[in-house]
Each structure stands twice: as C-alpha cells, then as structure tokens.
Short mmCIF file of C-alpha atoms and ligand atoms in Angstrom, two decimals:
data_model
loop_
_atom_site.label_atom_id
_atom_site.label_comp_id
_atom_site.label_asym_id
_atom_site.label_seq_id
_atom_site.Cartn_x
_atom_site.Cartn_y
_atom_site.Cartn_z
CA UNK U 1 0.00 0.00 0.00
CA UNK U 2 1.14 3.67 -1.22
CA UNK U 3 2.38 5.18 2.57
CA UNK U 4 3.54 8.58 3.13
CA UNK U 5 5.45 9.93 5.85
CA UNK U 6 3.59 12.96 7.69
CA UNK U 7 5.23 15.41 10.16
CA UNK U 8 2.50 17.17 12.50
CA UNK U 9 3.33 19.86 14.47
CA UNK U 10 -0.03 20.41 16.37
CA UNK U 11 1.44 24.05 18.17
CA UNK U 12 0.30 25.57 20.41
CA UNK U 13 -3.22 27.37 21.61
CA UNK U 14 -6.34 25.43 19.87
CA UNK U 15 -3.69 23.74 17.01
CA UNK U 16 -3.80 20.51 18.50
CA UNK U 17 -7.72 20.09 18.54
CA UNK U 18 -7.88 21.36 15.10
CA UNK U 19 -5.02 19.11 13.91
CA UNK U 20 -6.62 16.39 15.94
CA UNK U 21 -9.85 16.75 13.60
CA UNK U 22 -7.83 17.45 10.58
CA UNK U 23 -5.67 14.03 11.09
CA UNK U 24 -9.18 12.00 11.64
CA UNK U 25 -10.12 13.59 8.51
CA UNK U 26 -6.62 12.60 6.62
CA UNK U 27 -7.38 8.76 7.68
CA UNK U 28 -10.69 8.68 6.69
CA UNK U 29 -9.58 9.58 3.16
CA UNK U 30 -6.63 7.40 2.92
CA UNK U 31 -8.70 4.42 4.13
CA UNK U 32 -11.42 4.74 1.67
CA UNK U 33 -8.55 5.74 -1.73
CA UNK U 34 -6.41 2.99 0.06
CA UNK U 35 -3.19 4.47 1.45
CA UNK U 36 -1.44 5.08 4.42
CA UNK U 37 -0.52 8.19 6.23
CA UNK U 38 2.72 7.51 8.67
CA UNK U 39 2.45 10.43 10.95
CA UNK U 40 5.68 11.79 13.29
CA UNK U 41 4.64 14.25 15.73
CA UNK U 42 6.49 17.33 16.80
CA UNK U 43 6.38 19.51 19.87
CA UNK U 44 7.67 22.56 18.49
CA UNK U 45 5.48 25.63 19.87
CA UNK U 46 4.75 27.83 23.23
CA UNK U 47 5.16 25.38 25.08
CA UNK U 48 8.17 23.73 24.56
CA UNK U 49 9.88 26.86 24.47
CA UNK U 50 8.58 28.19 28.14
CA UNK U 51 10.11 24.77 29.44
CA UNK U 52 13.10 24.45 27.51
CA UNK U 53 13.63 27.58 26.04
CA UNK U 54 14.84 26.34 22.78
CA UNK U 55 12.61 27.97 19.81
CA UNK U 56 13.80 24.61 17.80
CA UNK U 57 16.20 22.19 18.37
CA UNK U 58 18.96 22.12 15.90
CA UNK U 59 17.98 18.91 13.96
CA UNK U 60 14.45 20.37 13.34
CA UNK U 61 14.60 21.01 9.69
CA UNK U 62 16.70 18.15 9.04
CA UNK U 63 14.41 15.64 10.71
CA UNK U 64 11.18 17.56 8.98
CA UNK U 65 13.30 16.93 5.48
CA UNK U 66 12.59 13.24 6.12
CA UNK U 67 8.83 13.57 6.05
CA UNK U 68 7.00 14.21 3.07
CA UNK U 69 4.62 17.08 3.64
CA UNK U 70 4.32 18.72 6.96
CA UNK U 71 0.97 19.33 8.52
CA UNK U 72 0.86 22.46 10.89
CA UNK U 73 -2.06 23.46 13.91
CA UNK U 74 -1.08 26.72 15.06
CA UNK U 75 2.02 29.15 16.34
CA UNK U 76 1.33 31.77 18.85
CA UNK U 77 1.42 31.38 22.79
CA UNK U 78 0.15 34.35 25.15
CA UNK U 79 2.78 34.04 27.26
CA UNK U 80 5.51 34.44 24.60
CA UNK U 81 6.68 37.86 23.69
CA UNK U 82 5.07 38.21 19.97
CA UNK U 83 7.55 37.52 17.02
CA UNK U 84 9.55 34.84 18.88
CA UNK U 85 7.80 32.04 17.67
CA UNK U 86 6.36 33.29 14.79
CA UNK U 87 9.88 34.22 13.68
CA UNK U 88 11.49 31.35 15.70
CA UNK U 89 9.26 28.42 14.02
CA UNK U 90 6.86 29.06 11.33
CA UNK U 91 8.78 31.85 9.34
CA UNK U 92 12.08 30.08 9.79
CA UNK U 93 10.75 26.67 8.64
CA UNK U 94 9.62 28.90 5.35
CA UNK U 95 12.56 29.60 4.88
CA UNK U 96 14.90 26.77 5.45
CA UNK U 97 12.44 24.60 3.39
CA UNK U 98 12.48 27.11 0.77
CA UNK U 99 8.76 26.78 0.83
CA UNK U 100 8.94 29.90 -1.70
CA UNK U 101 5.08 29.88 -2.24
CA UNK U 102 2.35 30.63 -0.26
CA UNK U 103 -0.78 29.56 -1.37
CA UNK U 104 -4.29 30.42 -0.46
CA UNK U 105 -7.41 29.59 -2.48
CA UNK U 106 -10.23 32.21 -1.92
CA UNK U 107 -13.39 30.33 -2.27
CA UNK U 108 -16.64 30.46 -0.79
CA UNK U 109 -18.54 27.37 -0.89
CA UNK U 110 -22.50 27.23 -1.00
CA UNK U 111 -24.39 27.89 1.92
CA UNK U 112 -22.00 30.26 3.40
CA UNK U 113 -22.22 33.28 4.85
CA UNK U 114 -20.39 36.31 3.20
CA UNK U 115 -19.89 39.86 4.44
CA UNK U 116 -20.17 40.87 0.56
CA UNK U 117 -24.00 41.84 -0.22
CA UNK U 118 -24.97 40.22 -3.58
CA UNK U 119 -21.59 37.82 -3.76
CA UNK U 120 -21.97 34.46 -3.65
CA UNK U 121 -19.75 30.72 -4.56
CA UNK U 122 -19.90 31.86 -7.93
CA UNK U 123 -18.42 35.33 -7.73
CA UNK U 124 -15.62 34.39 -5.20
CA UNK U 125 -13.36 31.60 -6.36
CA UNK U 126 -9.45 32.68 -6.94
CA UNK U 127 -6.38 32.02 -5.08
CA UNK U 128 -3.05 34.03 -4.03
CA UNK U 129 -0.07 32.69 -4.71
CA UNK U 130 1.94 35.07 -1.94
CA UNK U 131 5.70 34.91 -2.23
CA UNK U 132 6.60 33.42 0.84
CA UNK U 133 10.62 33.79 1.45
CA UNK U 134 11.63 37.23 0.23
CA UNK U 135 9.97 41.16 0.69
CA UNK U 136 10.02 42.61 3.99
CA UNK U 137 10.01 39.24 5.62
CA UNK U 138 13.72 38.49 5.03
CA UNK U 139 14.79 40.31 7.53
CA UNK U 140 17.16 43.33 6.10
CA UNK U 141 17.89 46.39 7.70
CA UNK U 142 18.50 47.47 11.65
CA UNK U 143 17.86 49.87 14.08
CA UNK U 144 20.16 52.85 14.63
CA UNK U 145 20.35 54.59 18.20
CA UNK U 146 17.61 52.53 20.03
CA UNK U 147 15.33 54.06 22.78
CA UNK U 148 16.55 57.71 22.00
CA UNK U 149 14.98 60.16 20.22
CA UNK U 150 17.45 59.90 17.23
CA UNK U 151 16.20 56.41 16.45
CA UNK U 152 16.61 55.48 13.26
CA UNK U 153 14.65 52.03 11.90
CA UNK U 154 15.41 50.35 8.67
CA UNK U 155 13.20 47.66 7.03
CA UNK U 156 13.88 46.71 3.88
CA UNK U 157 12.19 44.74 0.94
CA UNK U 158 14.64 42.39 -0.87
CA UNK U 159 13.29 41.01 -4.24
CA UNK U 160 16.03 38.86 -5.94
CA UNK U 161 15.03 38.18 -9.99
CA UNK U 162 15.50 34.38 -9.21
CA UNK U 163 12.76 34.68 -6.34
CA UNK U 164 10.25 36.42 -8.28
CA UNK U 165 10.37 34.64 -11.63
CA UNK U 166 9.82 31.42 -10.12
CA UNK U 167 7.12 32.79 -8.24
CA UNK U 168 5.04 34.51 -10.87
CA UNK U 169 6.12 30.92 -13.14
CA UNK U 170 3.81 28.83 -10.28
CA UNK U 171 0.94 31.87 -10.45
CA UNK U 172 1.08 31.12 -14.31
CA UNK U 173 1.71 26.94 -13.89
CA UNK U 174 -1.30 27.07 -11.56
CA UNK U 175 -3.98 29.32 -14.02
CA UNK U 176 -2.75 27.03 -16.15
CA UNK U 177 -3.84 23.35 -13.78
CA UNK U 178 -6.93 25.73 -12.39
CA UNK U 179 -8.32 25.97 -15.89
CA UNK U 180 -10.59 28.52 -14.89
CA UNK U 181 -10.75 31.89 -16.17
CA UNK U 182 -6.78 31.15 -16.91
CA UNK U 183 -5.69 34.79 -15.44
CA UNK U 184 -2.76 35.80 -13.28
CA UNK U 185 -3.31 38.96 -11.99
CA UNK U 186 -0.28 40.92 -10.59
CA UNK U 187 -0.75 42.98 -7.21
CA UNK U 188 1.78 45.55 -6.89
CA UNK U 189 2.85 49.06 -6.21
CA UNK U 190 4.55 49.92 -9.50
CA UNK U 191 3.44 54.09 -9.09
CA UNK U 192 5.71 54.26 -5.40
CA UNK U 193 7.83 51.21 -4.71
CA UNK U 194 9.67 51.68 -8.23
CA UNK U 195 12.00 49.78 -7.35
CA UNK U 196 11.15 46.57 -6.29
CA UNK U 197 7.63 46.57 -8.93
CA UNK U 198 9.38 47.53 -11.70
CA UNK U 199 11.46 43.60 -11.24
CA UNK U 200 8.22 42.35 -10.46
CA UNK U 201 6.65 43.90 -13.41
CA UNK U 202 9.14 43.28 -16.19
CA UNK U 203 9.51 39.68 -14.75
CA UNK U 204 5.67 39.24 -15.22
CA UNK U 205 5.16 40.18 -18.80
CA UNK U 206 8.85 38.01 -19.51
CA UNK U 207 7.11 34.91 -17.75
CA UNK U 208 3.73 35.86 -19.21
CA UNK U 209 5.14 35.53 -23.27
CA UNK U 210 5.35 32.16 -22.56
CA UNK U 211 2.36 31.45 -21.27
CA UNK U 212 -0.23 32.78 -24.15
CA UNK U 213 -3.07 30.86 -23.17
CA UNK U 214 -2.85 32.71 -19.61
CA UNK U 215 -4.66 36.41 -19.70
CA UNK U 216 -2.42 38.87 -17.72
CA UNK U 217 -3.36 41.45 -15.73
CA UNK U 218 -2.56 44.19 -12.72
CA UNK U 219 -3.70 45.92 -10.35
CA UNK U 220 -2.31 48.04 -7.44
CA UNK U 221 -2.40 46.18 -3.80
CA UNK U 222 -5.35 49.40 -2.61
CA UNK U 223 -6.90 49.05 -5.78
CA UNK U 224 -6.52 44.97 -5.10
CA UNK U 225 -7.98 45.33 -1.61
CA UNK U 226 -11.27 47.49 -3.31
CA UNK U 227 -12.23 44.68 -6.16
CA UNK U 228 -11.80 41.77 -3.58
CA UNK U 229 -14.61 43.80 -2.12
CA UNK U 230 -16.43 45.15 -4.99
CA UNK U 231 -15.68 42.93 -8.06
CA UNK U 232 -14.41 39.71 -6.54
CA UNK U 233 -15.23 37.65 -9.70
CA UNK U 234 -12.79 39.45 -11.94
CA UNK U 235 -9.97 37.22 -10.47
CA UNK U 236 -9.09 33.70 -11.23
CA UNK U 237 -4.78 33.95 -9.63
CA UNK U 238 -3.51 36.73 -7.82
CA UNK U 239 0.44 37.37 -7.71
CA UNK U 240 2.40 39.19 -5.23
CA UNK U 241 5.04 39.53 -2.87
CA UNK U 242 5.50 38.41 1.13
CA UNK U 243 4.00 41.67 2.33
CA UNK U 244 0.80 42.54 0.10
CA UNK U 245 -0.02 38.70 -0.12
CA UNK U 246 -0.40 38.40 3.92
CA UNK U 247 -2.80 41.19 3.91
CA UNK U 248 -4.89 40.23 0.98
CA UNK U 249 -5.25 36.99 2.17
CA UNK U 250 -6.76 37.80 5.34
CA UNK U 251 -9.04 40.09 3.57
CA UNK U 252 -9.92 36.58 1.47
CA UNK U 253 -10.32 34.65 4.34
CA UNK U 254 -13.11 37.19 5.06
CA UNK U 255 -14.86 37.31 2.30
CA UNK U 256 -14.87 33.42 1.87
CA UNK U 257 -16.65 33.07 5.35
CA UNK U 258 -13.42 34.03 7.84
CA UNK U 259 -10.71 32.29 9.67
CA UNK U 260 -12.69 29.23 10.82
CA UNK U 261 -12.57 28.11 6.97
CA UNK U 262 -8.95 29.73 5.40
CA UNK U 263 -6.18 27.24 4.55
CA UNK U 264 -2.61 27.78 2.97
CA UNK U 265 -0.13 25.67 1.59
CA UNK U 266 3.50 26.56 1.87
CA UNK U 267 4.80 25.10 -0.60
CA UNK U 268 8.30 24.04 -1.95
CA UNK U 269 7.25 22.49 -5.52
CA UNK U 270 10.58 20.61 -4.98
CA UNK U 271 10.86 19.61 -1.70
CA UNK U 272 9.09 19.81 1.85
CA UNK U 273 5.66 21.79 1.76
CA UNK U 274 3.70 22.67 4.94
CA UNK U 275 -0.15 22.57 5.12
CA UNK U 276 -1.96 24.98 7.91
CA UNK U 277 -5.03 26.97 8.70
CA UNK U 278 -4.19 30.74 8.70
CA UNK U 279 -6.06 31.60 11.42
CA UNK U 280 -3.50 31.07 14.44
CA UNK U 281 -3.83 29.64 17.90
CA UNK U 282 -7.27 31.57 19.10
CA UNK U 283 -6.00 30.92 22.48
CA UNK U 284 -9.02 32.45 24.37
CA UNK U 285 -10.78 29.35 22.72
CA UNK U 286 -8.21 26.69 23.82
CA UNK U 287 -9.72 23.32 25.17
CA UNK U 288 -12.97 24.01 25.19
CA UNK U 289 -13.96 22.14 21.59
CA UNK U 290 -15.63 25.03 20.21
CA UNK U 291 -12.87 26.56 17.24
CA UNK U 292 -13.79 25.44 13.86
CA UNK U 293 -11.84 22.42 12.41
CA UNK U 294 -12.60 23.15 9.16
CA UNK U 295 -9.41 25.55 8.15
CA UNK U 296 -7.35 22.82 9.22
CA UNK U 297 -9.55 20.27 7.85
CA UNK U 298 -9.04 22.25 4.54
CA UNK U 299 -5.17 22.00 4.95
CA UNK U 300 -4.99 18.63 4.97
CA UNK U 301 -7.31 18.31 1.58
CA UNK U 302 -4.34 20.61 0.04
CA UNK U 303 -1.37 18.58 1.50
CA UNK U 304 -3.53 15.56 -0.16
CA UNK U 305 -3.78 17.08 -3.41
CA UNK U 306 -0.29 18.28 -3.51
CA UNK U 307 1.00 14.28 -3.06
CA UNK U 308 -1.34 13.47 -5.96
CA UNK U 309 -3.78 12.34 -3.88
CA UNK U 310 -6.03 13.97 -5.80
CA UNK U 311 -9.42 11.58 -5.50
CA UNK U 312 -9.00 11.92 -1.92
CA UNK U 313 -8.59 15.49 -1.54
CA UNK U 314 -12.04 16.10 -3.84
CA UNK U 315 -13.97 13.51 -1.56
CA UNK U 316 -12.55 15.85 1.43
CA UNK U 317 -13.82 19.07 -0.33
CA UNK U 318 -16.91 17.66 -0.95
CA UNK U 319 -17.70 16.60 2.20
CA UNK U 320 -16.76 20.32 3.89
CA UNK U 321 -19.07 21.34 1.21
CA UNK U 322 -21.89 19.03 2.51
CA UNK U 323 -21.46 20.13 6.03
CA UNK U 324 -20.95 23.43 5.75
CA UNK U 325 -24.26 24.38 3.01
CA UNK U 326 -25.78 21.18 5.69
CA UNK U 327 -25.24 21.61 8.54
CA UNK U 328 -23.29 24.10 10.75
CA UNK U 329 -25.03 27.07 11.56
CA UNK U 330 -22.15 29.51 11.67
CA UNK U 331 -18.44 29.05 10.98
CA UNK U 332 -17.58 31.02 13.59
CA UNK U 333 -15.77 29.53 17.29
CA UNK U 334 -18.81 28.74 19.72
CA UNK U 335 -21.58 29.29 17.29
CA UNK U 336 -21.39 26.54 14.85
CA UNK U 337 -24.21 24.54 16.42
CA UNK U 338 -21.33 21.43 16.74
CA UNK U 339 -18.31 21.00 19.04
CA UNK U 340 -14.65 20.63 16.95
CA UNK U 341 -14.98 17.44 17.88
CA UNK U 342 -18.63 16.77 15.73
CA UNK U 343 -17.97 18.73 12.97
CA UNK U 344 -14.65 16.58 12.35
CA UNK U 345 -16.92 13.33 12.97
CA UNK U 346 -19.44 14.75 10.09
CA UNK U 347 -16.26 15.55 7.61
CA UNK U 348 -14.92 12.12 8.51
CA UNK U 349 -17.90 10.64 7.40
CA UNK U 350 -18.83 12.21 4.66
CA UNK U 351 -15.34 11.59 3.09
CA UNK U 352 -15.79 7.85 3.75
CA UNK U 353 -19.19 7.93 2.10
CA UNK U 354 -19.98 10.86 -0.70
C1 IPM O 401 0.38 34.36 8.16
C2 IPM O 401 0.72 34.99 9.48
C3 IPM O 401 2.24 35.06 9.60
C4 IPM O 401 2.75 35.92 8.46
C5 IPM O 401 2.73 35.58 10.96
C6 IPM O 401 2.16 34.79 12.10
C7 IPM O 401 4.23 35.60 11.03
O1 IPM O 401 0.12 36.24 9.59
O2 IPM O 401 0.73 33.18 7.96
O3 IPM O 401 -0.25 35.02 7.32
O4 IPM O 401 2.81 37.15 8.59
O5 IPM O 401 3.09 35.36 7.43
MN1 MN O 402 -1.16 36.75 7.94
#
C-alpha cells in the first residue's frame, strides 16, 4: 500500500484540537482511496519553548526533510513575547524549506455566509499565490540609536530576480492546472515602490510571453484590496510579494466566510511543503472544543492534493461542502451549532461515504 510519511506539528493554543480533527479527517480519506498516512509528531510551539527555552532544536529542519509534507495546527502562545515564535518556528521553517510559495485559495462554498451583499460561490473563487521567502520578511535592515529620540529604523524589501520569476512561473503553472478563467493577476505598487515593482513587473510580462493561453493582468495592492470587495469575480490567480499577499489573504479569508474556513499551503514544488489553517492559535478558545476544524480540515485536503492524492482530496472538499451548506449554523468559534470534535466526525464521514 502507497504510505507517506507525515510530520505534525499540532502548536500551540487550539492547534492541537484542530489538527486532531484534521488528522481524523486525513485517515478517513486514505482508508477509503487505500493508502497510508505515517504520521511523526512534533512539539515545536509555546510550550516547549517556556520549558526548555529552545525555539527549535537544531535537527528540526533536518528531521522535517525526512517527512514528506508537513501538517501544521497553530504558532502563537500568550505568554511568549510576539515575534519569537512566529519568527522562531513558522517563518524560519519557510525559509529553510524554501517553501517559496504561499498559497491560499479564496473560495466560498455554497451555503456560506459572506460579508459581501450580492456575492456568492460563484463570484468568489481565486487564489493568491503570496511569495513566501523574500519582501520585507527576510529580515534586512536594523535599528540605529535605540530608545533615543534619534532612532533610526530600517526595514527593507529584498526582491532577488530568481525569487520572483519562479514565483510569478507557479501563479502562471497554476492558471494554467486551475483551468478557470486562466488569469494571473499581478498585485503591486509599481506608481511608489519603483524599485522593487518595476522587477516584479518586467519579470511578469517576460514569464507571461510564454504562457499565451494565460490572460495577464494588474492591479495596485489598494486598488486589489477594493475589487476583492467590490468585483471579486474578476480574479481567477492573484500574484504578489510576502507583504501585500499576507494582507490580501486575510481580507480573502473574510470574504470566503473568515478564519474558521482559510487554509494555505506553503509550498516548496521541490521539496518539503507545509499545510496549515491561517487563522492562528485563538487561544481564548483553547480546550474548550468550540474553534472550527474546518481551516485545518481544509489544509490537509491541500497537502492531499499536492502528493497526488487527488481523489482523496475532492472527496474531502466535498464533504466540507456538505457540512458546511448542511449543517453548521455559523463558521464562527462557539456558534457553529457542533463541538470541533462533531464537525470533524461529520467531515470524517462524509469523506468515507460521498
Ligand atoms: C500568516 C501569518 C504570519 C505571516 C505571521 C504569524 C508571522 O500572519 O501566515 O499570514 O505574517 O506570514
Ligand atoms: Mn497573515
């Protein structure tokens, strides 16, 4: 039988009962397509740190290489000064994987709720694919004459050609495998940050010559941020850097029914990609079975589909369709009319049987 080798990290805050549903999930897919998921699971998070106070240990990423996907809860502890873990653990594993995309499918599915008036599963279906190692993420720049009022702070946006080409060259791969309304759309800032959009610009129309099937277009990230709102439907693949991509997205996540429903891939097309929820650890929620599984839930369908598990990851979608247009009354923590722990036993089910 086909096995592959899983790494969890469940985190910290409500990751572990969302991965907990998300891993039920997983095996209820592989049992009815008739493979095997071989799960290691990792402590990394809060909580490790406040007793050992190691972010990582140092074989992390080499013991993560030997897995074949990683699946991922949550990182974010209230009792850990922000930016430690986030930088310690997820943004660090982004980068030593060289998980160079970030991917995050905008899509509201029937039955749910949307803050848009008049918007429904038909106008909202695209995806961002957010460069995910580079912009104002990598860390350049320093601080000058700290605490006094000369301070001088310095955060800069590194775009390499390499980086960006291979970036917008997924956006355009993907339109491509969508087969949708085959568009890339690139989200920039080509009237201010001259610099770093022009690369991202010229690169665009370069990768785009050789891509004719694919229509091409671009729009500021503001003027981005106003059609998600107002004209949603006018995009099938949105391109753009670290920065503008993690605030679109959560604007997506929104307007596809909010955090309790928003995965991401971060994905290394050649090596180790990482599946999570966006939505962090909630931690006022922690424990008490009420956060939505469904995010997570979501994750896993994407690490499916990006082993080839493709049959499995549709039966997975299908089902969240069922029980979301079904069943839950609200996708929101507390309200959903289920505990975690019942709306993973519906998915579960469902994915055995639709
Ligand atoms: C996300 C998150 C992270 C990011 C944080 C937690 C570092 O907001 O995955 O979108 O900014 O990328
Ligand atoms: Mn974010």
């Amino acid at each position: 039988m086909k096995s592959y080798k899983i790494a969890v990290i469940p985190g910290d805050g409500t990751g572990p009962e969302v991965v907990r549903e998300g891993v039920k999930v997983l095996d209820a897919a592989a049992e009815r397509f008739g493979f095997k998921l071989d799960y290691t699971w990792f402590d990394y998070g809060g909580d490790r740190y406040l007793k050992t106070g190691e972010v990582l240990p140092d074989d992390a990423v080499d013991r993560l290489k030997e897995h074949q996907a990683i699946f991922l809860g949550a990182i974010g502890h209230p009792d850990v000064k922000p930016g430690i873990l986030e930088k310690g653990i997820l943004l660090y594993l982004r980068f030593a994987l060289d998980q160079y995309i970030n991917l995050r499918p905008v899509v509201l599915y029937p039955g749910v709720d949307t803050p848009l008036k008049d918007k429904g599963p038909e106008e909202i279906d695209f995806v961002v694919v957010r460069e995910n190692t580079e912009g104002l993420y990598a860390g350049a720049g320093g601080v000058l004459r700290k605490g006094t009022p000369d301070e001088v702070a310095v955060q800069e946006s590194i775009n390499t050609r390499k980086g960006v080409e291979r970036c917008i060259r997924f956006a355009f791969e993907y339109a491509r495998k969508r087969n949708k309304k085959k568009k890339v759309t690139l989200c920039g800032k080509t009237n201010v940050l001259t610099f770093a959009f022009d690369l991202w610009e010229r690169t665009f129309y370069e990768v785009a010559k050789e891509y004719p099937d694919i229509e091409t277009d671009y729009a500021h990230v503001d003027a981005t941020c106003m059609w998600m709102v107002k004209n949603p439907e006018w995009f099938d693949v949105i391109v753009t850097d670290n920065m503008f991509g993690d605030i679109i997205t959560d604007l997506g996540a929104m307007i596809q029914g909010g955090m309790g429903i928003a995965a991401g891939g971060n994905i290394n097309p050649e090596g180790v990609s990482m599946f999570e929820p966006i939505g962090g650890s909630a931690p006022k929620y922690t424990g008490k079975n009420v956060i939505n599984p469904l995010a997570a839930i979501c994750a896993g369908q994407m690490m499916l589909e990006s082993l080839g598990e493709e049959d499995a990851a549709r039966a997975i979608e299908n089902a969240v369709k069922k029980v979301v247009s079904e069943k839950l009354e609200s996708l929101s923590a507390g309200r959903m009319g289920y505990s975690t722990t019942e709306v993973g036993d519906m998915v579960a089910e469902f994915t055995k049987s639709l």
